[in-house]
Amino acid sequence: MAPDDWSAWLQLIATPGVGSATLRRLLAAFGPPTAVLAQPQGSLAEAVGPALASRLQTEPPDWPALHARTQAWLAQPDHHLIALGDAAYPASLLTTPDPPALLHVVGDPAALSAPRAMAVVGSRNPTPQGAENARAFARTLAAQGVCIVSGLAVGIDAAAHEGALAAGGQTVAVVGTGVDRVYPARHRTLAHQIAAAGCLVSEHPLGTPPLAPHFPRRNRIIAGLAHGTLVVEASLGSGSIITAELATQMGREVFAIPGSIHSPQSRGCHALIRQGAKLVETAEHIHEELHAVWSLNAAAPAPASGTAPLPTDDPVLTALGHDPTPFDLLQARCGWDTARLQAHLLTLELDGCVQRLPGGLLQRVVQA
C-alpha cells in the first residue's frame, strides 16, 4: 500500500466520531479515503453533519506521533497494513456484516486467507481438562493443515495457539489492542511464536491499550476469519458465547465440547448445543461437518507425534469415569488399598491420563 493511501486510511479511522457505519457512508459517498479527506467541508457536512465534517478537516489527536509510529513500524520486516478492498484483504471478512476497515498484521498476511480455518475459543479460567482439550483439538486440526484462529487471551485461547504450534501448524491471533502491544504481557513469547507460524492481527491503531469494549468487537473478526467456531469451555454470557453467536449470524458452523453437568464452565457449551451447535468429542467430528468446505480426505487423522494412546481398559480410569471425583470415592469404587491406588494414580498422571484438581479432586484427561 502506498504511503498516501495508508496515511489517509489511518487518518480517517483515527478521527473521533468515525465509526464503522460512518466510514462506510463516507466511502460510499466520496470513494477512497484520499478522496474523502480532499472533500470541501460543505460536501462532508451534507454526508455526516457539520461537527464531524469539521473534525475531518483537521488532524486527529496526536496525529503526527501516530503517523510517525506507524511509518517506523511498517519499515520493519513482516509488518503490514491491509485495507478494505486490497487484494490481500481476507475474502472471509468481506462477507461479514461489519468488516474492519484497516488491518495491522505482524507475520504472514496469507494466514488470514487460509483455505481451512477453525476458531477455537473458551474460558479464561478453564479446567485442566478443558485446556488439554483445546490443545489436543488444535494440535490435531493444525497437523492436517487447518489454521487455528483465537484471541491470545489466557486460558483456552493460549492453549489453542500452543496446540497449533506444537503440531508445526499455522495459527492466527486476533488481538484487542494495537498489534505492537502484547496483552496479557505474559504471552509475549507466545505472540512471537504465533507471528512466526502465522500472524497477529488487529484493527486498532498502534499503541491502543487493552480497553474492555475492544475485546467483544474483536470476536467478530475471530468468527469471520474461520469456517467454524469451536467452543471448548465457557460460562453463560461469556465472550466465547458472543463469538459463537456471531459465527451463527455469519452462517458459519458452531461446535461445542460437552462437559460435566456440575461444572459452571460447561454451561455455556451445553446451552449452545441445545440451541443447535454441533456436539463434538473428537476433531474428526469437525472434519465430518466441514468436509464440503475444506474438501479434506475422508481418512481418519493420524495421532499427533508424541501423543501416547490412552489405556482403554485400566480399572482405575474406568472407576474414575469422566467427572471430577474425590480420592475416597474413587477408592470405594475400585476397592484398592491406599498405597496401591496412589502409586497407580501417579503413573496415570505421568502418562497424562489423570490430573489433580483443586480440592483434592481427580479427573480423567481425554485426548482429542
mmCIF file of C-alpha atoms in Angstrom:
data_model
loop_
_atom_site.group_PDB
_atom_site.id
_atom_site.type_symbol
_atom_site.label_atom_id
_atom_site.label_comp_id
_atom_site.label_asym_id
_atom_site.label_seq_id
_atom_site.Cartn_x
_atom_site.Cartn_y
_atom_site.Cartn_z
ATOM 1 C CA MET A 1 0.000 0.000 0.000
ATOM 2 C CA ALA A 2 1.356 3.417 -0.969
ATOM 3 C CA PRO A 3 2.184 5.817 1.894
ATOM 4 C CA ASP A 4 -0.525 8.283 0.866
ATOM 5 C CA ASP A 5 -3.098 5.500 0.877
ATOM 6 C CA TRP A 6 -2.332 4.037 4.299
ATOM 7 C CA SER A 7 -1.932 7.511 5.753
ATOM 8 C CA ALA A 8 -5.401 8.511 4.522
ATOM 9 C CA TRP A 9 -6.974 5.293 5.828
ATOM 10 C CA LEU A 10 -5.345 5.744 9.211
ATOM 11 C CA GLN A 11 -6.244 9.423 9.477
ATOM 12 C CA LEU A 12 -9.864 8.724 8.596
ATOM 13 C CA ILE A 13 -10.184 5.874 11.108
ATOM 14 C CA ALA A 14 -8.417 7.841 13.865
ATOM 15 C CA THR A 15 -10.800 10.793 13.550
ATOM 16 C CA PRO A 16 -13.092 10.909 16.605
ATOM 17 C CA GLY A 17 -16.669 10.046 15.643
ATOM 18 C CA VAL A 18 -15.803 7.979 12.568
ATOM 19 C CA GLY A 19 -17.126 4.544 13.400
ATOM 20 C CA SER A 20 -17.835 1.655 11.062
ATOM 21 C CA ALA A 21 -21.199 2.918 9.811
ATOM 22 C CA THR A 22 -19.946 6.479 9.276
ATOM 23 C CA LEU A 23 -16.847 5.232 7.482
ATOM 24 C CA ARG A 24 -18.943 3.169 5.071
ATOM 25 C CA ARG A 25 -21.175 6.167 4.424
ATOM 26 C CA LEU A 26 -18.168 8.355 3.612
ATOM 27 C CA LEU A 27 -16.606 5.756 1.323
ATOM 28 C CA ALA A 28 -19.914 5.221 -0.482
ATOM 29 C CA ALA A 29 -20.358 8.959 -0.979
ATOM 30 C CA PHE A 30 -16.847 10.014 -1.983
ATOM 31 C CA GLY A 31 -14.717 6.985 -2.787
ATOM 32 C CA PRO A 32 -11.367 6.045 -1.189
ATOM 33 C CA PRO A 33 -10.080 7.823 1.938
ATOM 34 C CA THR A 34 -7.787 10.116 -0.071
ATOM 35 C CA ALA A 35 -10.881 11.405 -1.860
ATOM 36 C CA VAL A 36 -12.860 11.698 1.377
ATOM 37 C CA LEU A 37 -10.186 13.851 3.009
ATOM 38 C CA ALA A 38 -9.968 16.035 -0.094
ATOM 39 C CA GLN A 39 -13.649 16.984 0.046
ATOM 40 C CA PRO A 40 -14.690 20.544 0.944
ATOM 41 C CA GLN A 41 -16.314 20.919 4.323
ATOM 42 C CA GLY A 42 -19.715 21.633 2.809
ATOM 43 C CA SER A 43 -19.820 18.327 0.958
ATOM 44 C CA LEU A 44 -18.715 16.430 4.064
ATOM 45 C CA ALA A 45 -21.329 18.237 6.162
ATOM 46 C CA GLU A 46 -24.082 17.036 3.830
ATOM 47 C CA ALA A 47 -22.965 13.456 4.376
ATOM 48 C CA VAL A 48 -22.103 13.373 8.084
ATOM 49 C CA GLY A 49 -23.128 16.683 9.628
ATOM 50 C CA PRO A 50 -21.158 19.877 10.304
ATOM 51 C CA ALA A 51 -19.468 18.800 13.551
ATOM 52 C CA LEU A 52 -17.874 15.670 12.128
ATOM 53 C CA ALA A 53 -17.141 17.449 8.853
ATOM 54 C CA SER A 54 -15.120 19.984 10.813
ATOM 55 C CA ARG A 55 -13.143 17.238 12.567
ATOM 56 C CA LEU A 56 -12.408 15.593 9.218
ATOM 57 C CA GLN A 57 -10.810 18.840 8.068
ATOM 58 C CA THR A 58 -8.281 18.762 10.904
ATOM 59 C CA GLU A 59 -5.701 16.221 12.003
ATOM 60 C CA PRO A 60 -6.828 13.652 14.604
ATOM 61 C CA PRO A 61 -5.440 13.954 18.151
ATOM 62 C CA ASP A 62 -1.745 13.028 18.335
ATOM 63 C CA TRP A 63 -1.721 12.512 14.564
ATOM 64 C CA PRO A 64 1.986 13.337 13.945
ATOM 65 C CA ALA A 65 3.042 10.816 16.602
ATOM 66 C CA LEU A 66 0.684 8.112 15.314
ATOM 67 C CA HIS A 67 1.782 8.673 11.714
ATOM 68 C CA ALA A 68 5.474 8.544 12.631
ATOM 69 C CA ARG A 69 4.986 5.441 14.788
ATOM 70 C CA THR A 70 3.127 3.652 12.000
ATOM 71 C CA GLN A 71 5.706 4.646 9.385
ATOM 72 C CA ALA A 72 8.533 3.281 11.556
ATOM 73 C CA TRP A 73 6.539 0.141 12.305
ATOM 74 C CA LEU A 74 5.908 -0.538 8.613
ATOM 75 C CA ALA A 75 9.621 -0.320 7.907
ATOM 76 C CA GLN A 76 10.213 -3.451 9.985
ATOM 77 C CA PRO A 77 10.124 -6.933 8.414
ATOM 78 C CA ASP A 78 6.781 -8.762 8.268
ATOM 79 C CA HIS A 79 4.749 -5.708 9.264
ATOM 80 C CA HIS A 80 1.791 -4.975 7.005
ATOM 81 C CA LEU A 81 -1.251 -2.731 6.667
ATOM 82 C CA ILE A 82 -4.155 -4.207 4.692
ATOM 83 C CA ALA A 83 -7.119 -2.001 3.850
ATOM 84 C CA LEU A 84 -10.629 -2.927 2.850
ATOM 85 C CA GLY A 85 -10.521 -3.541 -0.885
ATOM 86 C CA ASP A 86 -6.838 -4.536 -1.048
ATOM 87 C CA ALA A 87 -6.089 -7.764 -2.915
ATOM 88 C CA ALA A 88 -4.602 -9.209 0.286
ATOM 89 C CA TYR A 89 -7.717 -8.455 2.353
ATOM 90 C CA PRO A 90 -9.233 -11.775 3.536
ATOM 91 C CA ALA A 91 -12.316 -12.636 1.498
ATOM 92 C CA SER A 92 -13.915 -14.315 4.506
ATOM 93 C CA LEU A 93 -14.162 -10.962 6.290
ATOM 94 C CA LEU A 94 -15.727 -9.252 3.283
ATOM 95 C CA THR A 95 -18.856 -11.376 3.743
ATOM 96 C CA THR A 96 -19.315 -10.307 7.385
ATOM 97 C CA PRO A 97 -21.703 -7.529 8.427
ATOM 98 C CA ASP A 98 -19.002 -5.241 9.835
ATOM 99 C CA PRO A 99 -15.618 -5.893 8.203
ATOM 100 C CA PRO A 100 -12.715 -3.959 9.750
ATOM 101 C CA ALA A 101 -11.509 -1.158 7.507
ATOM 102 C CA LEU A 102 -7.778 -1.479 8.175
ATOM 103 C CA LEU A 103 -5.839 -4.474 9.474
ATOM 104 C CA HIS A 104 -2.439 -4.237 11.149
ATOM 105 C CA VAL A 105 -0.632 -7.550 10.618
ATOM 106 C CA VAL A 106 2.577 -8.960 12.081
ATOM 107 C CA GLY A 107 3.668 -12.116 10.284
ATOM 108 C CA ASP A 108 2.317 -13.676 7.101
ATOM 109 C CA PRO A 109 -0.871 -11.955 5.850
ATOM 110 C CA ALA A 110 -1.681 -15.068 3.780
ATOM 111 C CA ALA A 111 -2.600 -16.808 7.040
ATOM 112 C CA LEU A 112 -5.707 -14.604 7.154
ATOM 113 C CA SER A 113 -6.938 -16.291 3.972
ATOM 114 C CA ALA A 114 -6.142 -19.891 4.918
ATOM 115 C CA PRO A 115 -8.314 -22.302 2.897
ATOM 116 C CA ARG A 116 -9.141 -24.207 6.082
ATOM 117 C CA ALA A 117 -9.542 -22.253 9.305
ATOM 118 C CA MET A 118 -11.141 -23.020 12.665
ATOM 119 C CA ALA A 119 -11.685 -20.626 15.558
ATOM 120 C CA VAL A 120 -11.043 -22.191 18.968
ATOM 121 C CA VAL A 121 -12.274 -20.125 21.919
ATOM 122 C CA GLY A 122 -13.297 -20.581 25.522
ATOM 123 C CA SER A 123 -12.867 -19.677 29.154
ATOM 124 C CA ARG A 124 -10.019 -17.630 30.582
ATOM 125 C CA ASN A 125 -10.205 -19.904 33.635
ATOM 126 C CA PRO A 126 -10.505 -23.384 32.160
ATOM 127 C CA THR A 127 -10.321 -26.672 33.964
ATOM 128 C CA PRO A 128 -7.162 -28.698 33.307
ATOM 129 C CA GLN A 129 -9.243 -30.992 31.095
ATOM 130 C CA GLY A 130 -10.587 -28.022 29.150
ATOM 131 C CA ALA A 131 -7.120 -26.623 28.474
ATOM 132 C CA GLU A 132 -5.919 -30.059 27.375
ATOM 133 C CA ASN A 133 -8.941 -30.437 25.077
ATOM 134 C CA ALA A 134 -8.155 -27.100 23.439
ATOM 135 C CA ARG A 135 -4.516 -28.069 22.873
ATOM 136 C CA ALA A 136 -5.400 -31.517 21.600
ATOM 137 C CA PHE A 137 -8.118 -30.398 19.165
ATOM 138 C CA ALA A 138 -5.940 -27.548 17.876
ATOM 139 C CA ARG A 139 -2.932 -29.842 17.551
ATOM 140 C CA THR A 140 -4.888 -32.453 15.597
ATOM 141 C CA LEU A 141 -6.538 -29.905 13.296
ATOM 142 C CA ALA A 142 -3.324 -27.944 12.700
ATOM 143 C CA ALA A 143 -1.436 -31.147 11.868
ATOM 144 C CA GLN A 144 -3.892 -31.597 8.978
ATOM 145 C CA GLY A 145 -3.402 -28.108 7.604
ATOM 146 C CA VAL A 146 -6.166 -26.244 9.440
ATOM 147 C CA CYS A 147 -5.259 -22.732 10.579
ATOM 148 C CA ILE A 148 -6.241 -22.179 14.223
ATOM 149 C CA VAL A 149 -7.719 -18.737 14.949
ATOM 150 C CA SER A 150 -8.057 -17.437 18.507
ATOM 151 C CA GLY A 151 -7.574 -14.334 20.629
ATOM 152 C CA LEU A 152 -4.288 -14.681 22.591
ATOM 153 C CA ALA A 153 -6.163 -14.489 25.907
ATOM 154 C CA VAL A 154 -5.168 -16.586 28.894
ATOM 155 C CA GLY A 155 -6.838 -19.968 29.188
ATOM 156 C CA ILE A 156 -8.401 -21.705 26.209
ATOM 157 C CA ASP A 157 -7.111 -19.173 23.652
ATOM 158 C CA ALA A 158 -3.499 -19.671 24.682
ATOM 159 C CA ALA A 159 -3.927 -23.453 24.814
ATOM 160 C CA ALA A 160 -5.328 -23.460 21.277
ATOM 161 C CA HIS A 161 -2.410 -21.436 19.926
ATOM 162 C CA GLU A 162 0.017 -23.722 21.770
ATOM 163 C CA GLY A 163 -1.600 -26.813 20.287
ATOM 164 C CA ALA A 164 -1.274 -25.463 16.761
ATOM 165 C CA LEU A 165 2.362 -24.519 17.339
ATOM 166 C CA ALA A 166 3.122 -27.954 18.805
ATOM 167 C CA ALA A 167 1.922 -29.521 15.555
ATOM 168 C CA GLY A 168 4.068 -27.176 13.468
ATOM 169 C CA GLY A 169 0.857 -25.686 12.090
ATOM 170 C CA GLN A 170 -0.474 -22.246 11.300
ATOM 171 C CA THR A 171 -2.246 -20.035 13.816
ATOM 172 C CA VAL A 172 -3.681 -16.502 13.865
ATOM 173 C CA ALA A 173 -4.175 -14.341 16.958
ATOM 174 C CA VAL A 174 -6.739 -11.544 16.746
ATOM 175 C CA VAL A 175 -5.903 -9.013 19.447
ATOM 176 C CA GLY A 176 -7.952 -6.276 21.074
ATOM 177 C CA THR A 177 -5.036 -3.845 21.406
ATOM 178 C CA GLY A 178 -2.647 -2.234 18.986
ATOM 179 C CA VAL A 179 -0.672 -5.032 17.357
ATOM 180 C CA ASP A 180 2.516 -3.523 18.766
ATOM 181 C CA ARG A 181 1.341 -4.323 22.292
ATOM 182 C CA VAL A 182 1.047 -7.794 23.814
ATOM 183 C CA TYR A 183 -1.823 -8.363 26.204
ATOM 184 C CA PRO A 184 -1.527 -10.112 28.533
ATOM 185 C CA ALA A 185 2.190 -9.358 28.870
ATOM 186 C CA ARG A 186 2.917 -12.948 29.925
ATOM 187 C CA HIS A 187 2.152 -14.023 26.341
ATOM 188 C CA ARG A 188 4.991 -12.044 24.783
ATOM 189 C CA THR A 189 6.947 -15.180 23.837
ATOM 190 C CA LEU A 190 3.773 -16.885 22.604
ATOM 191 C CA ALA A 191 2.966 -13.833 20.459
ATOM 192 C CA HIS A 192 6.394 -14.005 18.784
ATOM 193 C CA GLN A 193 5.882 -17.712 18.094
ATOM 194 C CA ILE A 194 2.456 -17.051 16.571
ATOM 195 C CA ALA A 195 3.857 -14.314 14.314
ATOM 196 C CA ALA A 196 6.486 -16.768 13.060
ATOM 197 C CA ALA A 197 3.912 -19.503 12.379
ATOM 198 C CA GLY A 198 1.053 -17.337 11.104
ATOM 199 C CA CYS A 199 0.256 -13.810 12.178
ATOM 200 C CA LEU A 200 -1.030 -11.384 14.770
ATOM 201 C CA VAL A 201 -3.776 -9.049 13.558
ATOM 202 C CA SER A 202 -5.624 -6.030 14.939
ATOM 203 C CA GLU A 203 -7.987 -3.396 13.599
ATOM 204 C CA HIS A 204 -6.810 -0.875 16.198
ATOM 205 C CA PRO A 205 -4.108 1.768 15.641
ATOM 206 C CA LEU A 206 -0.664 1.151 17.080
ATOM 207 C CA GLY A 207 -0.366 1.913 20.768
ATOM 208 C CA THR A 208 -4.030 1.177 21.528
ATOM 209 C CA PRO A 209 -4.235 -0.094 25.133
ATOM 210 C CA PRO A 210 -6.366 -3.066 26.271
ATOM 211 C CA LEU A 211 -9.749 -1.365 26.623
ATOM 212 C CA ALA A 212 -12.728 -3.521 27.645
ATOM 213 C CA PRO A 213 -15.034 -2.607 24.697
ATOM 214 C CA HIS A 214 -12.413 -3.735 22.163
ATOM 215 C CA PHE A 215 -12.500 -7.405 23.115
ATOM 216 C CA PRO A 216 -16.138 -8.177 22.268
ATOM 217 C CA ARG A 217 -15.640 -6.377 18.944
ATOM 218 C CA ARG A 218 -12.525 -8.361 18.071
ATOM 219 C CA ASN A 219 -14.646 -11.516 18.457
ATOM 220 C CA ARG A 220 -16.416 -10.746 15.170
ATOM 221 C CA ILE A 221 -13.023 -10.922 13.428
ATOM 222 C CA ILE A 222 -12.194 -14.246 15.074
ATOM 223 C CA ALA A 223 -15.512 -15.686 13.913
ATOM 224 C CA GLY A 224 -15.225 -14.073 10.493
ATOM 225 C CA LEU A 225 -11.785 -15.443 9.666
ATOM 226 C CA ALA A 226 -12.820 -19.050 10.346
ATOM 227 C CA HIS A 227 -15.151 -21.521 8.662
ATOM 228 C CA GLY A 228 -16.344 -22.699 12.061
ATOM 229 C CA THR A 229 -16.014 -21.891 15.744
ATOM 230 C CA LEU A 230 -15.248 -24.467 18.433
ATOM 231 C CA VAL A 231 -16.176 -23.506 21.987
ATOM 232 C CA VAL A 232 -14.217 -25.660 24.427
ATOM 233 C CA GLU A 233 -15.401 -24.356 27.809
ATOM 234 C CA ALA A 234 -17.476 -21.274 28.524
ATOM 235 C CA SER A 235 -19.747 -19.899 31.201
ATOM 236 C CA LEU A 236 -23.110 -18.460 30.250
ATOM 237 C CA GLY A 237 -22.858 -14.958 28.790
ATOM 238 C CA SER A 238 -19.092 -15.098 28.271
ATOM 239 C CA GLY A 239 -17.175 -13.609 25.359
ATOM 240 C CA SER A 240 -16.856 -17.064 23.815
ATOM 241 C CA ILE A 241 -20.643 -17.328 23.619
ATOM 242 C CA ILE A 242 -20.670 -13.949 21.856
ATOM 243 C CA THR A 243 -18.159 -15.301 19.326
ATOM 244 C CA ALA A 244 -20.337 -18.368 18.733
ATOM 245 C CA GLU A 245 -23.444 -16.229 18.266
ATOM 246 C CA LEU A 246 -21.596 -14.013 15.784
ATOM 247 C CA ALA A 247 -20.438 -17.097 13.883
ATOM 248 C CA THR A 248 -24.044 -18.313 13.672
ATOM 249 C CA GLN A 249 -25.167 -14.919 12.358
ATOM 250 C CA MET A 250 -22.458 -15.150 9.692
ATOM 251 C CA GLY A 251 -23.687 -18.562 8.605
ATOM 252 C CA ARG A 252 -20.653 -20.387 9.998
ATOM 253 C CA GLU A 253 -20.751 -23.698 11.844
ATOM 254 C CA VAL A 254 -20.558 -23.713 15.636
ATOM 255 C CA PHE A 255 -19.186 -26.663 17.604
ATOM 256 C CA ALA A 256 -19.121 -27.245 21.353
ATOM 257 C CA ILE A 257 -17.432 -29.793 23.592
ATOM 258 C CA PRO A 258 -19.732 -31.081 26.341
ATOM 259 C CA GLY A 259 -18.541 -31.308 29.911
ATOM 260 C CA SER A 260 -19.660 -32.192 33.397
ATOM 261 C CA ILE A 261 -23.162 -31.100 34.339
ATOM 262 C CA HIS A 262 -21.658 -29.917 37.630
ATOM 263 C CA SER A 263 -19.155 -27.523 36.055
ATOM 264 C CA PRO A 264 -20.077 -23.841 35.515
ATOM 265 C CA GLN A 265 -17.528 -23.832 32.682
ATOM 266 C CA SER A 266 -19.671 -26.337 30.760
ATOM 267 C CA ARG A 267 -22.964 -24.482 30.938
ATOM 268 C CA GLY A 268 -22.224 -22.194 28.008
ATOM 269 C CA CYS A 269 -21.305 -25.157 25.801
ATOM 270 C CA HIS A 270 -24.410 -27.060 26.854
ATOM 271 C CA ALA A 271 -26.569 -24.022 26.087
ATOM 272 C CA LEU A 272 -25.023 -23.761 22.617
ATOM 273 C CA ILE A 273 -25.684 -27.455 21.980
ATOM 274 C CA ARG A 274 -29.338 -27.015 22.983
ATOM 275 C CA GLN A 275 -29.511 -24.136 20.511
ATOM 276 C CA GLY A 276 -28.161 -26.245 17.651
ATOM 277 C CA ALA A 277 -24.375 -26.216 17.941
ATOM 278 C CA LYS A 278 -22.736 -29.485 16.921
ATOM 279 C CA LEU A 279 -21.623 -31.620 19.852
ATOM 280 C CA VAL A 280 -18.089 -32.845 19.204
ATOM 281 C CA GLU A 281 -15.976 -35.397 21.033
ATOM 282 C CA THR A 282 -13.085 -35.648 18.563
ATOM 283 C CA ALA A 283 -11.526 -33.449 15.918
ATOM 284 C CA GLU A 284 -12.823 -35.856 13.283
ATOM 285 C CA HIS A 285 -16.376 -34.752 14.095
ATOM 286 C CA ILE A 286 -15.386 -31.278 12.893
ATOM 287 C CA HIS A 287 -13.904 -32.700 9.703
ATOM 288 C CA GLU A 288 -17.147 -34.553 9.020
ATOM 289 C CA GLU A 289 -19.205 -31.357 9.272
ATOM 290 C CA LEU A 290 -16.824 -29.160 7.261
ATOM 291 C CA HIS A 291 -15.762 -31.748 4.699
ATOM 292 C CA ALA A 292 -17.582 -29.966 1.874
ATOM 293 C CA VAL A 293 -15.931 -26.654 2.740
ATOM 294 C CA TRP A 294 -12.471 -27.989 3.358
ATOM 295 C CA SER A 295 -12.504 -30.788 0.778
ATOM 296 C CA LEU A 296 -10.434 -32.924 3.086
ATOM 297 C CA ASN A 297 -9.656 -36.587 2.551
ATOM 298 C CA ALA A 298 -12.019 -38.889 4.415
ATOM 299 C CA ALA A 299 -9.129 -40.700 6.091
ATOM 300 C CA ALA A 300 -9.097 -40.505 9.864
ATOM 301 C CA PRO A 301 -6.471 -38.130 11.302
ATOM 302 C CA ALA A 302 -3.192 -39.619 12.426
ATOM 303 C CA PRO A 303 -2.326 -39.140 16.109
ATOM 304 C CA ALA A 304 -0.121 -36.136 16.789
ATOM 305 C CA SER A 305 3.504 -37.101 17.258
ATOM 306 C CA GLY A 306 4.438 -37.703 20.869
ATOM 307 C CA THR A 307 0.851 -38.424 21.899
ATOM 308 C CA ALA A 308 0.639 -41.857 23.509
ATOM 309 C CA PRO A 309 -2.639 -43.751 23.194
ATOM 310 C CA LEU A 310 -4.607 -43.824 26.405
ATOM 311 C CA PRO A 311 -5.362 -47.167 28.023
ATOM 312 C CA THR A 312 -8.951 -48.207 27.380
ATOM 313 C CA ASP A 313 -9.228 -50.983 29.976
ATOM 314 C CA ASP A 314 -7.470 -49.501 33.005
ATOM 315 C CA PRO A 315 -9.630 -50.331 36.054
ATOM 316 C CA VAL A 316 -8.834 -47.044 37.824
ATOM 317 C CA LEU A 317 -9.772 -44.970 34.778
ATOM 318 C CA THR A 318 -12.957 -46.990 34.444
ATOM 319 C CA ALA A 319 -13.798 -46.354 38.095
ATOM 320 C CA LEU A 320 -12.887 -42.667 37.764
ATOM 321 C CA GLY A 321 -15.302 -42.025 34.922
ATOM 322 C CA HIS A 322 -15.334 -38.550 33.393
ATOM 323 C CA ASP A 323 -16.471 -36.282 36.235
ATOM 324 C CA PRO A 324 -14.176 -34.775 38.906
ATOM 325 C CA THR A 325 -14.016 -37.348 41.705
ATOM 326 C CA PRO A 326 -12.600 -37.282 45.254
ATOM 327 C CA PHE A 327 -9.966 -39.853 46.157
ATOM 328 C CA ASP A 328 -12.161 -41.546 48.774
ATOM 329 C CA LEU A 329 -14.961 -42.132 46.291
ATOM 330 C CA LEU A 330 -12.540 -43.476 43.686
ATOM 331 C CA GLN A 331 -11.044 -45.846 46.259
ATOM 332 C CA ALA A 332 -14.508 -47.077 47.204
ATOM 333 C CA ARG A 333 -15.321 -47.745 43.560
ATOM 334 C CA CYS A 334 -12.196 -49.723 42.709
ATOM 335 C CA GLY A 335 -11.566 -51.357 46.096
ATOM 336 C CA TRP A 336 -7.780 -50.808 46.088
ATOM 337 C CA ASP A 337 -5.737 -50.059 49.187
ATOM 338 C CA THR A 338 -4.392 -46.519 49.568
ATOM 339 C CA ALA A 339 -0.737 -47.227 48.743
ATOM 340 C CA ARG A 340 -1.523 -49.210 45.614
ATOM 341 C CA LEU A 341 -4.069 -46.660 44.362
ATOM 342 C CA GLN A 342 -1.777 -43.663 44.985
ATOM 343 C CA ALA A 343 1.089 -45.378 43.150
ATOM 344 C CA HIS A 344 -1.130 -46.205 40.186
ATOM 345 C CA LEU A 345 -2.546 -42.663 40.085
ATOM 346 C CA LEU A 346 0.995 -41.298 39.941
ATOM 347 C CA THR A 347 1.688 -43.484 36.895
ATOM 348 C CA LEU A 348 -1.515 -42.285 35.242
ATOM 349 C CA GLU A 349 -0.576 -38.660 35.972
ATOM 350 C CA LEU A 350 2.867 -39.091 34.430
ATOM 351 C CA ASP A 351 1.231 -40.671 31.362
ATOM 352 C CA GLY A 352 -1.075 -37.659 31.061
ATOM 353 C CA CYS A 353 -4.206 -39.710 31.764
ATOM 354 C CA VAL A 354 -5.234 -38.097 35.058
ATOM 355 C CA GLN A 355 -4.953 -34.614 36.527
ATOM 356 C CA ARG A 356 -5.431 -33.435 40.093
ATOM 357 C CA LEU A 357 -7.858 -30.548 40.563
ATOM 358 C CA PRO A 358 -8.194 -28.079 43.438
ATOM 359 C CA GLY A 359 -9.985 -29.530 46.440
ATOM 360 C CA GLY A 360 -8.339 -32.930 46.129
ATOM 361 C CA LEU A 361 -10.430 -33.943 43.120
ATOM 362 C CA LEU A 362 -9.165 -36.201 40.354
ATOM 363 C CA GLN A 363 -10.226 -36.002 36.716
ATOM 364 C CA ARG A 364 -9.598 -38.168 33.711
ATOM 365 C CA VAL A 365 -7.850 -36.469 30.777
ATOM 366 C CA VAL A 366 -9.251 -37.428 27.415
ATOM 367 C CA GLN A 367 -7.139 -36.665 24.344
ATOM 368 C CA ALA A 368 -8.895 -35.449 21.195
#
